[in-house]
XYZ file of N, CA and C in Angstrom:
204
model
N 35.507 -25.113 97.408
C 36.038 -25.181 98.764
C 35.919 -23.844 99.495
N 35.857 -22.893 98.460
C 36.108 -21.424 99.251
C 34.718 -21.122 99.808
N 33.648 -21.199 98.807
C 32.315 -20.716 99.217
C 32.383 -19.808 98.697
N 30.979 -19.287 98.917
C 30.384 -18.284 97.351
C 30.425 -16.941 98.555
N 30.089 -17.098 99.805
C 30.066 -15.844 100.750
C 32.046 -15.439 100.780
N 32.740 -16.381 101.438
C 34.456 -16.338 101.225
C 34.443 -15.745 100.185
N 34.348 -16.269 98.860
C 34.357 -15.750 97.813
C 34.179 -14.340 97.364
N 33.128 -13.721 97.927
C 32.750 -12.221 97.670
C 33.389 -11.282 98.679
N 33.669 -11.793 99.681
C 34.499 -11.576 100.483
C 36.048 -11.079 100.115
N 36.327 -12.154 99.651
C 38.061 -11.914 99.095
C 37.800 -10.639 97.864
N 36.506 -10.729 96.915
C 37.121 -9.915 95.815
C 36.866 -8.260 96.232
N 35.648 -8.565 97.442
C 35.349 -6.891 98.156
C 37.073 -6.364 98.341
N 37.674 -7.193 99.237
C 38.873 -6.909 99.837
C 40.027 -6.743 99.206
N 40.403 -7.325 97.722
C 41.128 -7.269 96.673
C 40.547 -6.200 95.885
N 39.272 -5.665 95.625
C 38.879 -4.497 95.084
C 39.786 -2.813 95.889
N 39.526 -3.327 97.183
C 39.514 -2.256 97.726
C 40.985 -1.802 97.840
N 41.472 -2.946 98.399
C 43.330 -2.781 97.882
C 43.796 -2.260 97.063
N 43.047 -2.666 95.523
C 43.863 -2.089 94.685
C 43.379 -0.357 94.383
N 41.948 -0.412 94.597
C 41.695 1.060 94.828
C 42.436 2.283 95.448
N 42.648 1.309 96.648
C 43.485 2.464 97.954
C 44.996 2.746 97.319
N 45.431 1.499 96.680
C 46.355 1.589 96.222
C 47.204 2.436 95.328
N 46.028 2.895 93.978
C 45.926 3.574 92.982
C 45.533 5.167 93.613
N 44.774 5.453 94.318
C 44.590 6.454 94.958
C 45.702 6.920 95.501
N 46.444 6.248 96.450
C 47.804 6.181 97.351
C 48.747 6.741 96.257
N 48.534 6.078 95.182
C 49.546 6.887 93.914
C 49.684 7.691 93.374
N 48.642 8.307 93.664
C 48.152 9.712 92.842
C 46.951 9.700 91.974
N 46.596 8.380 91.546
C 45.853 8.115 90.397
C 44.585 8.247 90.821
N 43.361 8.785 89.824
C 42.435 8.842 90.010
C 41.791 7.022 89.363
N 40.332 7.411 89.405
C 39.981 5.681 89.181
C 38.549 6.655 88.503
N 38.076 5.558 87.051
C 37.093 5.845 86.469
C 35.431 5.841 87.375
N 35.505 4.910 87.743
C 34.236 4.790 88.334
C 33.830 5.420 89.520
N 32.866 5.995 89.941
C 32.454 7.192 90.860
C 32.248 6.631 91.947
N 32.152 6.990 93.175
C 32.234 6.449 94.586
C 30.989 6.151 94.838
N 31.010 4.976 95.193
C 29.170 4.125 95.483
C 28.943 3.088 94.146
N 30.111 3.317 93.051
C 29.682 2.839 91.536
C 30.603 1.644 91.252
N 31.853 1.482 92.241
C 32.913 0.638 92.180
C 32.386 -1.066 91.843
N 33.018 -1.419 90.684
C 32.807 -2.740 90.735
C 33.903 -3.576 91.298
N 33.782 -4.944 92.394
C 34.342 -5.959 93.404
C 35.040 -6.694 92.516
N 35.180 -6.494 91.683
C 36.032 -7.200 90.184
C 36.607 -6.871 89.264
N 36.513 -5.492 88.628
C 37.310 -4.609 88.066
C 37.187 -3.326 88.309
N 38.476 -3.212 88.552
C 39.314 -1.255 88.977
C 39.615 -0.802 87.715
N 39.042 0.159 87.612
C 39.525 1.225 85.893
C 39.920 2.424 87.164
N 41.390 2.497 86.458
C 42.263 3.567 87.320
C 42.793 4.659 85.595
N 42.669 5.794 85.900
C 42.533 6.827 85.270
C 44.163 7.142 85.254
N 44.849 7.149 83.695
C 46.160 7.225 83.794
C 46.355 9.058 83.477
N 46.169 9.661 84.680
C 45.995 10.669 84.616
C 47.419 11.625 85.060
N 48.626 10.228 85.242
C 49.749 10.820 85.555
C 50.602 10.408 84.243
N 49.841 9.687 83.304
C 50.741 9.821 82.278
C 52.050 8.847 82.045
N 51.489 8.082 82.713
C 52.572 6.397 82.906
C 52.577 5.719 81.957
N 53.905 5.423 81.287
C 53.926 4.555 79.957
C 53.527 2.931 80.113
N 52.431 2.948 79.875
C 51.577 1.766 80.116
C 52.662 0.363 79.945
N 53.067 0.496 78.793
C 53.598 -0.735 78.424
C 54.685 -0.868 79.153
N 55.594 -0.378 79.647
C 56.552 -0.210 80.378
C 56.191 -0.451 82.077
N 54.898 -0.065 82.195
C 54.608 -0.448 83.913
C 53.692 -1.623 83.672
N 53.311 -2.607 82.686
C 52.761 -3.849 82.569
C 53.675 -4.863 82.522
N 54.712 -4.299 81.879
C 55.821 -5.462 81.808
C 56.748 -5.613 82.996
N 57.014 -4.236 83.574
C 57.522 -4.610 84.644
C 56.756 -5.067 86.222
N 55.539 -4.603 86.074
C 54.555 -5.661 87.122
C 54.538 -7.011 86.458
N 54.708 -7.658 85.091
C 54.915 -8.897 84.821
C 55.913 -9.729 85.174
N 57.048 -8.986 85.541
C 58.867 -9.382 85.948
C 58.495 -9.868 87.410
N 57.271 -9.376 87.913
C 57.344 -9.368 89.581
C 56.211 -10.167 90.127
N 55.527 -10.633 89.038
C 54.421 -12.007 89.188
C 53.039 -10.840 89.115
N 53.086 -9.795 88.994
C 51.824 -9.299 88.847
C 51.059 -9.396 87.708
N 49.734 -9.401 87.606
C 49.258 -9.137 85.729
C 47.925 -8.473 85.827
N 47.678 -6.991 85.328
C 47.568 -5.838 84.726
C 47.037 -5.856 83.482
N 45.927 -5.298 83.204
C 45.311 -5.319 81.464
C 45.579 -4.192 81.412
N 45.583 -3.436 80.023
C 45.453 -2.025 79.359
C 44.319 -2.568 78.289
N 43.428 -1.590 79.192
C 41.727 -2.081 78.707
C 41.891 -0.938 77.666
């Protein structure tokens, strides 16, 4: 129903969110500018955030988060 153009559309725009997002935080992001993949964000835990503790509580709040 969405379409394959909609489709690439939404994940450009959900990429970029969560990018700006992670940036906005302080966090750096693995992949180099021009290199970003529209489907997965590797954000650089370079502030030292207890992973398991900020997965579970983005889980309490409907979010879901891998620790790749």
């Amino acid at each position: 129903e969405e379409g394959l153009e909609n489709r690439f559309k939404r994940h450009d725009k959900l990429a970029s969110m969560t990018r700006e997002w992670a940036l906005g935080q302080g966090f750096t992001l693995f992949a180099e500018k021009g290199y970003e993949s529209p489907t997965v964000t590797t954000i650089n835990n370079n502030k030292n955030v207890d992973i398991e503790k900020f997965v579970s509580s983005l889980e309490k709040k409907g979010y879901r988060i891998v620790n790749g």
